[in-house]
Each structure stands twice: as C-alpha cells, then as structure tokens.
Amino acid sequence: MKHCQELLSQQRAKLTSELYTLQGAYPGHDWFASTVFLIMAGDMERALRLLLHLSTLLTSAFLWPARLHGSVHLPMEIAQSSIHPVYSCTTHYVEMLLKTEVPLVFSAFRMSGFTPSQMCVQWLGQCFWNYLDWPEICHYVSTCVVMGPDYQVYMCVAVLKHLHQDILQHTQTQDLQVFLKEEPIQGFRVSNYLEYMEGLERSYRTMVLTDMKNISQRISKQC
C-alpha cells in the first residue's frame, strides 16, 4: 500500500480546493490495490507491476478509485470537484440502463427514497468486497480489464437484475437500504450473466464507452 501511495502521489495535481477529501491522500482504503495484491498471491513485486501496467489502461480510471483522486490526468475542474468518474459516469449509466432494462427495480428504488447510484458507489468503491464471493470479485476485475470499462456498468445492472425479487420484497418491508448495504449478494455468478452483459454491450457500448473515453481522455495522452 505504501508503494501505491507513493506512485499515486506523483500523479496528484496541485489543487487549491478547500474540500477535506482533497487534502492529502485518497480518503479511504484502496480496495482495488488490495484485490490485486491477493490475486497475485501476496507477491508485492508482481502486484505492483500489475498495478503499473493496469494504470496505463482506461479501465483503471474506473476500477481503481484511488488512481484518479485529484489526479493530473483529469481536467482541472473535475479534479477540483472531487467527483470521481465512477460517480459522474458509471452510476449515471447504471440508472439510465436500469430504467430501460429492469424498470420494476428502478421504480422500487424510487419508492424507497434510495437510488441505485448510492448502492453502486459502495459496491464499486469496495471492489465488491463483503458483497460477492472472492472468485466473483476476481471475475469482475478480469471481465472489466479484458472486455472494457463499460462492463463495470453492465455488471452493476446484472447484479441489480439478479437481486430483482429481493429488491421488490424489501421495498415492501421498507428496509431496502439496510438489506442492500448489510447483506452479501447471494448466488451471483458472473458467468451466468455474461451473455446478458454482452447483450447490454451490443445495445449501449457506443454511448457508454464513448462517454468514458471523453471523461478520461487525458489518461492515454499522459501515461
């Protein structure tokens, strides 16, 4: 973690913002770095090399929240706002797709006074730790790296579709937020939803991936 912090601090912009979250290092645990460390079986050198390679990919902007925290690779106005692309892009499209593809779930969130974005930010920020089984966390990371960063959006939609019945039930019992925040996602397998996600890709990739590239357009130029 110390090596990661040193690496990321070199890419941090000099900001004049008074926001507390921009004062110093990334505010919170770096779940993605921890995930890569475990994927590499605790080999620090291999994990650091993989993180360095991943940092050159557009996908890292979305999988690795600490990567773009106050980063020089973001337009200054976005870096100053402390609004991460996961918030401004990924969760925006999750809600857009959910409204079309799984409308009952979208309506259930509205009735609960709770947004899908709020839950997705927590899932993605923690790299699904405490929510998915370890093999599925590995599949999430590898799917986004191999298939493209837009699969982060499709993954969230697939998870919410998987939880369809539970979401409707807990909307009725008025404890949806507690259920989603405190309970693991039971029975979800990336392999079972890969075909579904590929269908979402065919329908929405042009729009979603284009926006992701626009938000992070400076990464490929400066890495």
Tab-separated table of C-alpha atoms in Angstrom, residues 7-17 22-26 66-80:
chain	number	residue	atom	x	y	z
A	7	LEU	CA	3.090	6.089	-7.064
A	8	LEU	CA	-0.254	7.887	-6.955
A	9	SER	CA	1.085	10.913	-5.075
A	10	GLN	CA	3.400	11.603	-8.027
A	11	GLN	CA	0.335	11.922	-10.275
A	12	ARG	CA	-1.650	14.203	-7.984
A	13	ALA	CA	-2.440	17.675	-9.235
A	14	LYS	CA	-1.691	20.782	-7.179
A	15	LEU	CA	-5.196	21.787	-6.193
A	16	THR	CA	-6.407	24.857	-4.330
A	17	SER	CA	-9.708	23.306	-3.277
A	22	LEU	CA	-8.736	16.618	-1.452
A	23	GLN	CA	-6.415	17.399	1.431
A	24	GLY	CA	-3.781	14.694	1.118
A	25	ALA	CA	-4.002	11.089	0.001
A	26	TYR	CA	-7.057	9.136	-1.104
A	66	ALA	CA	-7.615	5.967	-5.830
A	67	ARG	CA	-5.989	6.139	-9.273
A	68	LEU	CA	-7.730	9.380	-10.255
A	69	HIS	CA	-8.106	11.003	-6.838
A	70	GLY	CA	-7.129	14.621	-7.514
A	71	SER	CA	-5.154	13.369	-10.493
A	72	VAL	CA	-3.316	15.397	-13.115
A	73	HIS	CA	-4.933	13.078	-15.672
A	74	LEU	CA	-8.350	14.657	-15.090
A	75	PRO	CA	-9.476	18.055	-16.373
A	76	MET	CA	-8.816	20.555	-13.582
A	77	GLU	CA	-12.487	21.339	-12.969
A	78	ILE	CA	-13.266	17.652	-12.416
A	79	ALA	CA	-10.242	17.120	-10.176
A	80	GLN	CA	-11.196	20.202	-8.120
